[in-house]
Short mmCIF file of C-alpha atoms in Angstrom, two decimals:
data_model
loop_
_atom_site.label_atom_id
_atom_site.label_comp_id
_atom_site.label_asym_id
_atom_site.label_seq_id
_atom_site.Cartn_x
_atom_site.Cartn_y
_atom_site.Cartn_z
CA MET A 834 -90.34 -119.18 -49.44
CA THR A 835 -87.04 -117.64 -50.02
CA SER A 836 -85.49 -115.01 -47.76
CA LEU A 837 -86.42 -111.49 -48.68
CA ARG A 838 -84.19 -109.60 -51.00
CA PRO A 839 -82.84 -106.00 -50.21
CA THR A 840 -85.15 -103.29 -51.30
CA LEU A 841 -85.98 -103.54 -54.99
CA THR A 842 -86.61 -100.67 -57.46
CA VAL A 843 -89.79 -101.07 -59.82
CA VAL A 844 -90.27 -98.86 -62.67
CA GLY A 845 -93.81 -99.10 -64.16
CA ARG A 846 -97.16 -97.43 -64.51
CA ARG A 847 -99.25 -97.38 -61.47
CA LEU A 848 -102.64 -97.70 -63.27
CA GLU A 849 -101.70 -100.28 -65.79
CA PRO A 850 -103.57 -103.42 -64.42
CA GLU A 851 -100.60 -105.89 -64.97
CA HIS A 852 -98.23 -103.48 -63.39
CA HIS A 853 -100.62 -103.24 -60.45
CA ARG A 854 -100.81 -106.97 -60.19
CA LEU A 855 -96.86 -107.04 -59.76
CA ARG A 856 -96.89 -104.38 -57.19
CA ASP A 857 -99.61 -106.01 -55.32
CA PHE A 858 -97.81 -109.45 -55.46
CA MET A 859 -94.69 -107.87 -53.93
CA THR A 860 -96.72 -106.08 -51.22
CA ARG A 861 -98.49 -109.31 -50.23
CA ILE A 862 -95.17 -111.39 -50.07
CA ALA A 863 -93.65 -108.59 -47.85
CA GLN A 864 -90.89 -108.03 -50.30
CA PRO A 865 -89.57 -104.32 -49.74
CA PHE A 866 -89.71 -102.19 -52.92
CA GLU A 867 -89.46 -98.66 -54.10
CA TRP A 868 -91.88 -97.83 -56.72
CA VAL A 869 -90.93 -95.31 -59.43
CA GLU A 870 -93.45 -94.14 -61.96
CA ALA A 871 -92.69 -94.40 -65.57
CA GLY A 872 -91.78 -90.94 -67.09
CA ALA A 873 -90.64 -89.35 -63.79
CA ASP A 874 -86.82 -88.10 -63.71
CA ALA A 875 -86.03 -90.88 -61.14
CA ALA A 876 -87.32 -93.54 -63.59
CA GLY A 877 -85.22 -92.10 -66.38
CA ARG A 878 -82.22 -92.21 -64.10
CA ALA A 879 -82.81 -95.66 -62.82
CA LEU A 880 -83.23 -97.15 -66.33
CA GLY A 881 -80.58 -94.96 -68.00
CA GLU A 882 -77.78 -96.06 -65.52
CA ARG A 883 -78.41 -99.60 -66.47
CA GLY A 884 -78.72 -99.20 -70.16
CA LEU A 885 -82.39 -100.00 -70.08
CA ALA A 886 -83.88 -97.05 -71.61
CA GLY A 887 -86.79 -97.97 -73.87
CA VAL A 888 -87.11 -101.58 -72.63
CA GLU A 889 -90.45 -103.10 -71.88
CA LEU A 890 -92.01 -102.24 -68.56
CA PRO A 891 -92.35 -102.94 -65.75
CA VAL A 892 -88.65 -103.33 -64.84
CA VAL A 893 -87.71 -104.80 -61.59
CA ILE A 894 -84.07 -103.78 -60.57
CA ASP A 895 -82.26 -105.99 -57.98
CA ARG A 896 -78.99 -104.51 -57.38
CA ASP A 897 -76.91 -105.54 -60.54
CA GLU A 898 -79.76 -107.63 -62.01
CA SER A 899 -82.79 -106.56 -63.75
CA VAL A 900 -85.87 -108.25 -65.02
CA THR A 901 -87.58 -106.37 -67.92
CA GLY A 902 -91.08 -107.00 -69.05
CA ALA A 903 -91.67 -108.56 -65.43
CA THR A 904 -94.74 -110.31 -64.42
CA VAL A 905 -95.56 -112.24 -61.43
CA GLU A 906 -94.89 -115.46 -63.08
CA ARG A 907 -91.39 -114.57 -64.10
CA LEU A 908 -90.43 -113.40 -60.76
CA VAL A 909 -91.75 -116.65 -59.10
CA GLU A 910 -89.67 -118.66 -61.78
CA GLU A 911 -86.53 -116.55 -61.52
CA TRP A 912 -86.52 -116.22 -57.78
CA HIS A 913 -87.41 -120.05 -57.25
CA LEU A 914 -90.23 -118.86 -54.87
CA THR A 915 -92.15 -122.15 -55.21
CA ASP A 916 -91.52 -125.70 -56.60
CA PRO A 917 -93.69 -128.53 -57.65
CA PRO A 918 -94.33 -131.19 -55.02
CA SER A 919 -91.34 -133.23 -54.14
CA ARG A 920 -93.21 -136.57 -53.36
CA ALA A 921 -96.15 -138.40 -54.33
CA ALA A 922 -97.64 -139.06 -51.05
CA TYR A 923 -98.06 -137.35 -47.62
CA ASP A 924 -99.68 -137.70 -44.35
CA LEU A 925 -101.55 -134.39 -44.69
CA ALA A 926 -102.36 -132.03 -47.55
CA VAL A 927 -103.54 -128.47 -46.54
CA VAL A 928 -105.35 -126.68 -49.34
CA GLY A 929 -105.20 -122.96 -48.74
CA ALA A 930 -102.45 -120.94 -47.11
CA GLY A 931 -104.28 -118.27 -45.23
CA PRO A 932 -103.86 -118.05 -41.42
CA ALA A 933 -105.91 -121.38 -40.76
CA GLY A 934 -103.91 -123.41 -43.38
CA LEU A 935 -100.56 -122.12 -42.45
CA ALA A 936 -101.46 -122.83 -38.64
CA ALA A 937 -102.41 -126.34 -39.59
CA ALA A 938 -99.28 -126.79 -41.36
CA VAL A 939 -97.05 -125.51 -38.49
CA TYR A 940 -98.50 -127.75 -35.97
CA SER A 941 -98.86 -130.84 -38.18
CA ALA A 942 -95.17 -130.52 -39.36
CA SER A 943 -93.87 -129.93 -36.14
CA ASP A 944 -95.39 -132.94 -34.90
CA GLY A 945 -93.58 -134.93 -37.59
CA LEU A 946 -96.22 -135.33 -40.19
CA SER A 947 -95.35 -135.26 -43.92
CA THR A 948 -97.17 -131.92 -44.89
CA ILE A 949 -97.84 -130.22 -48.06
CA VAL A 950 -99.58 -126.93 -48.38
CA VAL A 951 -101.26 -126.08 -51.76
CA GLU A 952 -102.35 -122.44 -52.50
CA ARG A 953 -103.64 -121.05 -55.72
CA ASP A 954 -102.54 -117.51 -54.91
CA VAL A 955 -99.76 -116.28 -52.54
CA PRO A 956 -99.63 -117.28 -48.85
CA GLY A 957 -101.76 -115.16 -46.43
CA GLY A 958 -105.44 -115.26 -47.99
CA GLN A 959 -107.27 -111.96 -47.28
CA ALA A 960 -105.09 -111.22 -44.33
CA SER A 961 -102.31 -110.57 -46.67
CA HIS A 962 -104.15 -107.43 -47.76
CA THR A 963 -104.24 -106.13 -44.42
CA SER A 964 -101.83 -103.11 -43.55
CA LEU A 965 -101.89 -103.77 -39.81
CA ILE A 966 -103.52 -106.34 -37.47
CA GLU A 967 -103.50 -104.75 -34.21
CA ASN A 968 -105.58 -107.10 -32.14
CA PHE A 969 -103.77 -110.22 -32.88
CA PHE A 970 -102.64 -112.05 -29.60
CA GLY A 971 -98.99 -111.47 -28.88
CA PHE A 972 -98.27 -108.32 -31.07
CA PRO A 973 -99.01 -105.32 -28.96
CA GLY A 974 -97.74 -103.01 -31.76
CA GLY A 975 -99.65 -104.86 -34.39
CA ILE A 976 -98.37 -106.81 -37.39
CA GLY A 977 -99.10 -106.44 -41.00
CA GLY A 978 -101.00 -109.27 -42.69
CA ALA A 979 -98.36 -110.16 -45.31
CA GLU A 980 -95.69 -110.24 -42.67
CA LEU A 981 -97.53 -112.40 -40.55
CA ALA A 982 -98.04 -114.82 -43.40
CA ARG A 983 -94.46 -114.81 -44.60
CA LEU A 984 -93.31 -115.64 -40.92
CA ALA A 985 -95.89 -118.40 -40.62
CA GLY A 986 -94.88 -119.86 -43.95
CA ARG A 987 -91.23 -119.93 -42.96
CA GLN A 988 -92.03 -121.40 -39.46
CA ALA A 989 -93.92 -124.15 -41.43
CA GLU A 990 -91.05 -124.89 -43.88
CA GLY A 991 -88.61 -124.74 -40.98
CA PHE A 992 -90.79 -127.91 -39.65
CA GLY A 993 -90.48 -129.64 -42.89
CA ALA A 994 -93.78 -128.69 -44.52
CA GLU A 995 -93.59 -128.04 -48.43
CA LEU A 996 -95.38 -124.87 -49.53
CA VAL A 997 -96.71 -124.99 -53.14
CA PHE A 998 -98.24 -121.67 -54.11
CA LEU A 999 -99.67 -120.10 -57.29
CA ARG A 1000 -100.58 -123.75 -58.22
CA GLY A 1001 -104.23 -124.62 -57.20
CA VAL A 1002 -106.11 -127.92 -57.06
CA THR A 1003 -107.88 -128.87 -60.20
CA GLY A 1004 -109.26 -132.10 -59.33
CA SER A 1005 -109.87 -134.53 -56.38
CA GLU A 1006 -110.75 -138.07 -55.81
CA SER A 1007 -111.88 -139.47 -52.26
CA ARG A 1008 -110.70 -142.98 -51.56
CA ARG A 1009 -111.50 -145.29 -48.54
CA ASP A 1010 -108.40 -144.33 -46.64
CA SER A 1011 -106.92 -141.45 -48.56
CA PHE A 1012 -107.59 -138.52 -51.04
CA ARG A 1013 -105.92 -137.81 -54.45
CA LEU A 1014 -105.46 -134.26 -55.45
CA THR A 1015 -104.45 -133.07 -58.99
CA LEU A 1016 -102.58 -129.79 -59.04
CA GLU A 1017 -102.21 -127.25 -61.68
CA GLY A 1018 -99.33 -128.43 -64.03
CA GLY A 1019 -100.71 -132.05 -63.86
CA TYR A 1020 -99.09 -133.05 -60.64
CA ASP A 1021 -100.86 -135.63 -58.52
CA VAL A 1022 -100.41 -136.13 -54.75
CA GLU A 1023 -101.89 -138.55 -52.42
CA ALA A 1024 -102.73 -137.67 -48.67
CA LYS A 1025 -104.18 -139.74 -45.99
CA VAL A 1026 -105.99 -136.61 -44.53
CA VAL A 1027 -106.88 -133.24 -46.03
CA VAL A 1028 -107.49 -129.84 -44.21
CA ALA A 1029 -109.32 -127.37 -46.56
CA ALA A 1030 -108.90 -123.86 -45.57
CA PRO A 1031 -109.88 -121.97 -48.72
CA GLY A 1032 -110.89 -118.80 -47.24
CA MET A 1033 -113.09 -116.06 -48.89
CA VAL A 1034 -113.22 -114.17 -52.06
CA TRP A 1035 -114.44 -110.54 -52.03
CA ARG A 1036 -118.04 -109.95 -52.49
CA ARG A 1037 -118.66 -108.18 -55.79
CA LEU A 1038 -120.15 -104.76 -56.13
CA GLU A 1039 -123.12 -104.94 -58.71
CA VAL A 1040 -122.68 -101.56 -60.12
CA ASP A 1041 -122.31 -100.84 -63.92
CA GLY A 1042 -118.80 -99.85 -64.87
CA VAL A 1043 -116.92 -101.17 -61.70
CA GLU A 1044 -115.56 -104.34 -63.51
CA ASP A 1045 -114.30 -102.19 -66.49
CA LEU A 1046 -112.24 -100.05 -63.97
CA LEU A 1047 -110.68 -102.85 -61.87
CA GLU A 1048 -107.08 -102.02 -61.18
CA ARG A 1049 -107.61 -98.63 -62.81
CA GLY A 1050 -108.78 -97.03 -59.70
CA VAL A 1051 -111.19 -99.59 -58.45
CA TYR A 1052 -109.77 -102.21 -56.03
CA TYR A 1053 -111.29 -105.11 -54.17
CA GLY A 1054 -109.74 -105.25 -50.58
CA ALA A 1055 -107.76 -102.80 -48.57
CA GLY A 1056 -105.57 -101.51 -51.19
CA ARG A 1057 -102.37 -101.76 -49.25
CA SER A 1058 -100.00 -101.69 -52.42
CA GLU A 1059 -102.00 -98.45 -53.64
CA ALA A 1060 -102.09 -96.59 -50.21
CA ALA A 1061 -98.55 -95.01 -50.65
CA GLN A 1062 -99.57 -93.66 -54.07
CA CYS A 1063 -102.79 -92.06 -52.71
CA GLY A 1064 -101.43 -89.39 -50.55
CA GLY A 1065 -103.14 -85.91 -51.11
CA ASP A 1066 -105.86 -87.62 -53.10
CA GLY A 1067 -109.54 -88.10 -52.48
CA VAL A 1068 -110.48 -91.78 -52.14
CA ALA A 1069 -113.56 -93.82 -51.14
CA VAL A 1070 -113.89 -96.97 -49.08
CA VAL A 1071 -117.00 -99.04 -49.12
CA GLY A 1072 -117.53 -101.35 -46.14
CA ALA A 1073 -118.06 -101.52 -42.48
CA GLY A 1074 -116.04 -104.46 -41.23
CA ASN A 1075 -112.62 -104.60 -39.70
CA SER A 1076 -110.95 -104.77 -43.19
CA ALA A 1077 -112.61 -101.54 -44.28
CA GLY A 1078 -111.57 -99.92 -41.01
CA GLN A 1079 -108.05 -100.85 -41.34
CA ALA A 1080 -108.11 -99.67 -44.96
CA VAL A 1081 -109.62 -96.25 -43.97
CA MET A 1082 -106.99 -95.67 -41.14
CA HIS A 1083 -104.09 -96.83 -43.27
CA LEU A 1084 -105.03 -94.41 -46.24
CA ALA A 1085 -105.75 -91.43 -44.01
CA ASN A 1086 -102.47 -91.98 -42.35
CA VAL A 1087 -100.54 -91.59 -45.54
CA GLY A 1088 -102.19 -88.37 -46.25
CA ALA A 1089 -105.34 -89.38 -48.47
CA ARG A 1090 -108.68 -87.70 -47.82
CA VAL A 1091 -110.97 -90.51 -47.33
CA THR A 1092 -114.78 -90.79 -47.50
CA MET A 1093 -116.10 -93.96 -46.08
CA LEU A 1094 -119.39 -95.36 -47.51
CA VAL A 1095 -121.56 -97.50 -45.21
CA ARG A 1096 -124.80 -99.03 -45.98
CA GLY A 1097 -125.90 -99.43 -42.43
CA ASP A 1098 -126.59 -96.98 -39.66
CA SER A 1099 -123.55 -97.68 -37.38
CA LEU A 1100 -119.95 -98.79 -37.67
CA GLY A 1101 -120.04 -100.46 -34.22
CA ARG A 1102 -122.32 -103.32 -35.44
CA SER A 1103 -119.42 -105.09 -37.36
CA MET A 1104 -116.19 -103.26 -36.41
CA SER A 1105 -113.95 -103.57 -33.45
CA ALA A 1106 -114.38 -100.61 -30.99
CA TYR A 1107 -110.89 -99.46 -31.24
CA LEU A 1108 -111.09 -98.77 -34.94
CA VAL A 1109 -114.41 -97.10 -34.57
CA GLU A 1110 -112.98 -94.69 -32.08
CA ARG A 1111 -110.03 -94.01 -34.32
CA ILE A 1112 -111.99 -93.36 -37.36
CA ALA A 1113 -114.16 -91.00 -35.54
CA ALA A 1114 -111.15 -89.08 -34.15
CA HIS A 1115 -109.29 -88.71 -37.50
CA PRO A 1116 -109.79 -85.31 -39.26
CA ALA A 1117 -109.28 -86.76 -42.79
CA ILE A 1118 -112.02 -89.48 -42.59
CA ASP A 1119 -115.52 -88.61 -43.43
CA VAL A 1120 -118.13 -91.46 -42.57
CA ARG A 1121 -121.32 -91.51 -44.64
CA LEU A 1122 -123.77 -93.87 -42.92
CA ARG A 1123 -126.90 -95.30 -44.91
CA THR A 1124 -125.03 -94.35 -48.02
CA VAL A 1125 -124.62 -96.67 -51.12
CA VAL A 1126 -122.86 -96.51 -54.35
CA GLU A 1127 -124.91 -96.09 -57.50
CA GLY A 1128 -122.46 -95.48 -60.17
CA VAL A 1129 -118.79 -94.77 -61.03
CA GLU A 1130 -117.45 -92.44 -63.73
CA ALA A 1131 -114.22 -92.65 -65.82
CA GLY A 1132 -111.91 -90.00 -67.14
CA GLY A 1133 -110.51 -91.77 -70.11
CA ASP A 1134 -110.10 -95.33 -68.84
CA LEU A 1135 -109.41 -94.41 -65.20
CA LEU A 1136 -111.78 -93.79 -62.31
CA SER A 1137 -112.75 -90.16 -61.87
CA ALA A 1138 -115.65 -90.27 -59.52
CA VAL A 1139 -118.07 -92.21 -57.55
CA VAL A 1140 -121.94 -91.56 -57.45
CA THR A 1141 -123.74 -92.11 -54.08
CA ARG A 1142 -127.14 -92.08 -52.83
CA GLY A 1143 -127.61 -90.98 -49.00
CA ALA A 1144 -130.34 -91.67 -46.55
CA ASP A 1145 -132.46 -88.84 -47.75
CA GLY A 1146 -132.44 -90.13 -51.21
CA SER A 1147 -130.19 -87.45 -52.54
CA ALA A 1148 -127.43 -88.15 -55.23
CA GLU A 1149 -123.89 -86.97 -54.74
CA ARG A 1150 -120.91 -86.95 -57.12
CA LEU A 1151 -117.48 -87.45 -55.30
CA PRO A 1152 -114.40 -86.98 -57.32
CA VAL A 1153 -111.93 -89.62 -56.31
CA SER A 1154 -108.83 -91.26 -57.57
CA ALA A 1155 -109.42 -94.57 -56.03
CA LEU A 1156 -112.40 -96.68 -54.81
CA PHE A 1157 -111.68 -99.59 -52.49
CA LEU A 1158 -114.29 -102.25 -51.98
CA CYS A 1159 -114.00 -104.01 -48.65
CA LEU A 1160 -117.52 -105.71 -48.78
CA GLY A 1161 -116.80 -108.91 -46.94
CA GLY A 1162 -116.58 -112.32 -48.56
CA VAL A 1163 -118.25 -115.22 -49.84
CA PRO A 1164 -116.87 -118.68 -48.97
CA ARG A 1165 -114.49 -120.25 -51.67
CA THR A 1166 -116.45 -123.56 -51.62
CA GLY A 1167 -117.62 -124.20 -55.16
CA TRP A 1168 -115.67 -127.38 -54.98
CA ALA A 1169 -117.81 -128.85 -52.16
CA ALA A 1170 -120.82 -130.03 -53.94
CA ASP A 1171 -118.46 -132.10 -56.40
CA ALA A 1172 -116.75 -133.56 -53.41
CA GLY A 1173 -120.02 -134.56 -51.63
CA VAL A 1174 -119.30 -132.12 -49.00
CA ALA A 1175 -122.38 -130.52 -47.05
CA THR A 1176 -122.73 -126.76 -46.80
CA ASP A 1177 -125.29 -124.34 -45.44
CA ALA A 1178 -127.49 -121.97 -47.50
CA ALA A 1179 -124.79 -119.49 -47.85
CA GLY A 1180 -122.14 -121.95 -48.99
CA PHE A 1181 -120.38 -122.32 -45.77
CA VAL A 1182 -119.13 -125.95 -45.12
CA LEU A 1183 -120.88 -127.79 -42.34
CA THR A 1184 -118.62 -129.60 -39.91
CA GLY A 1185 -118.88 -131.72 -36.63
CA PRO A 1186 -122.03 -131.24 -34.61
CA ASP A 1187 -123.59 -129.01 -37.27
CA LEU A 1188 -123.84 -132.14 -39.53
CA LEU A 1189 -126.12 -133.91 -37.13
CA ASP A 1190 -129.83 -133.78 -37.55
CA ALA A 1191 -131.53 -134.35 -34.19
CA GLY A 1192 -128.69 -136.30 -33.14
CA ARG A 1193 -128.52 -138.58 -36.29
CA ARG A 1194 -125.54 -138.73 -38.23
CA PRO A 1195 -125.67 -137.30 -41.90
CA GLU A 1196 -126.98 -139.61 -44.53
CA GLY A 1197 -124.29 -141.90 -46.02
CA TRP A 1198 -121.95 -141.20 -43.13
CA PRO A 1199 -119.99 -144.68 -43.15
CA LEU A 1200 -118.10 -144.59 -39.88
CA ALA A 1201 -119.47 -145.80 -36.33
CA ARG A 1202 -118.72 -142.53 -34.74
CA ASP A 1203 -119.98 -138.98 -35.23
CA PRO A 1204 -117.98 -136.55 -37.22
CA LEU A 1205 -115.18 -135.00 -35.35
CA ALA A 1206 -115.18 -131.19 -34.75
CA LEU A 1207 -114.11 -129.55 -38.19
CA GLU A 1208 -114.74 -132.74 -40.02
CA THR A 1209 -116.89 -132.56 -43.05
CA SER A 1210 -119.50 -134.89 -44.22
CA ALA A 1211 -116.49 -136.68 -46.05
CA PRO A 1212 -114.42 -138.56 -43.53
CA GLY A 1213 -110.92 -137.28 -43.02
CA LEU A 1214 -111.60 -134.11 -44.70
CA PHE A 1215 -111.58 -131.09 -42.32
CA VAL A 1216 -112.18 -127.49 -42.85
CA ALA A 1217 -110.86 -124.60 -40.91
CA GLY A 1218 -111.01 -120.90 -41.05
CA ASP A 1219 -113.50 -118.46 -42.83
CA ALA A 1220 -115.16 -120.98 -45.13
CA ARG A 1221 -116.49 -123.03 -42.25
CA HIS A 1222 -120.08 -122.51 -41.05
CA GLY A 1223 -119.83 -120.84 -37.62
CA SER A 1224 -116.20 -119.53 -37.75
CA THR A 1225 -115.50 -116.20 -36.29
CA LYS A 1226 -114.20 -114.45 -39.41
CA ARG A 1227 -111.00 -113.40 -37.38
CA VAL A 1228 -107.35 -114.10 -37.90
CA ALA A 1229 -106.96 -115.28 -34.46
CA GLY A 1230 -109.94 -117.58 -34.86
CA ALA A 1231 -108.61 -119.00 -38.07
CA VAL A 1232 -105.22 -119.66 -36.51
CA GLY A 1233 -107.00 -121.38 -33.68
CA GLU A 1234 -109.10 -123.50 -35.86
CA GLY A 1235 -105.76 -124.55 -37.88
CA ALA A 1236 -104.28 -125.61 -34.67
CA MET A 1237 -107.26 -127.50 -33.74
CA ALA A 1238 -107.39 -129.20 -37.21
CA ALA A 1239 -103.80 -130.44 -36.74
CA ALA A 1240 -104.72 -132.25 -33.49
CA LEU A 1241 -107.87 -133.87 -35.01
CA VAL A 1242 -105.70 -134.97 -38.13
CA HIS A 1243 -103.76 -137.33 -35.66
CA ARG A 1244 -107.03 -138.86 -34.38
CA ARG A 1245 -107.97 -139.68 -38.01
CA LEU A 1246 -104.48 -141.01 -38.78
CA ASP A 1247 -104.79 -143.29 -35.70
CA GLU A 1248 -108.21 -144.23 -36.91
CA LEU A 1249 -106.76 -145.22 -40.36
CA SER A 1250 -103.98 -147.15 -38.85
CA GLY A 1251 -106.59 -149.75 -37.39
CA LEU A 1252 -108.25 -150.29 -40.96
CA GLN A 1253 -108.14 -153.66 -42.26
CA PRO A 1254 -107.78 -154.20 -46.00
CA SER A 1255 -111.03 -154.62 -47.82
#
């Protein structure tokens, strides 16, 4: 992860999906930028001064250099943000660069273990969408999720860990004393131990028309990259967890008129008390309990309204420019079955004591000991963070599990050092 650049100027169209993807990418890597809407006078001046009138949008202007027709992939390549693995074998491979994975990397690399972190997206996981984490230990003024991820990534690199992002794992093989991972691009790496911290993916809203309007007014997550564009607009947020609460506050604080749509009868069941109190006191936030989304409407190819149904069964049409869906997540564990890793009925990975049945080790367990805490039904494969059965689904909890996993990695490595050749 390279150092941040000075504030960039980006000229593009706010509601063009690929332009949104670029803006969201820069927000999530904590890169400062000024967005200039194409067609505005400021856009004409910015492009005209550099002889860029009529070029393909979006355009990213970095002092005297410009990238036209910019995409996430082009910026990653031109800025050298990530490189392929530098070696074929590591002590530890961490899959996932959310708070749990980055914590595992920091503590493992600082202990001298050769460590690689592989992430299919950008570092930070769902936390990178969060505008402000106010209850994270040691930050009384709060810290943005993207900023926290960036600092953690640089810290891990400072101790010697390699971060390879925008390159996921496409295949794996478990061996007696190691794991072989195949990464996008055809790279193979071997690791003695693996910590999987894949996190969650947003739960989808099964309402007709929603998928057609993605990035055209409908967004999964807290919409941090969109909030600055919503001042003075009516917007809706669906959800009742902390991510929804943080999104609502951030949107209201930049001047949006926010309607919060909650299926349940109380915010306090799933949201921290400090957020509940602030939402109740904010004049720009209207909380609708026992309310669901039944439909969306488009004006042209952009969102224009949300249709809701309240507790009394009545329908209401809410004119809004944006709909933010913070519905919680489902674990990113589709790989588990192929890897022979046990999960619960909801897909969360079982680890440690949760693998035992009346004190008996799981069927096929090959070692003369019980699975370690955070260890899966595959010896030497640990899981930390939100995808693990029983995790707390908080940033601090994920960081704690990542640190704990790093300690358990040493136990497994000590065990492997005593193995005799077959």
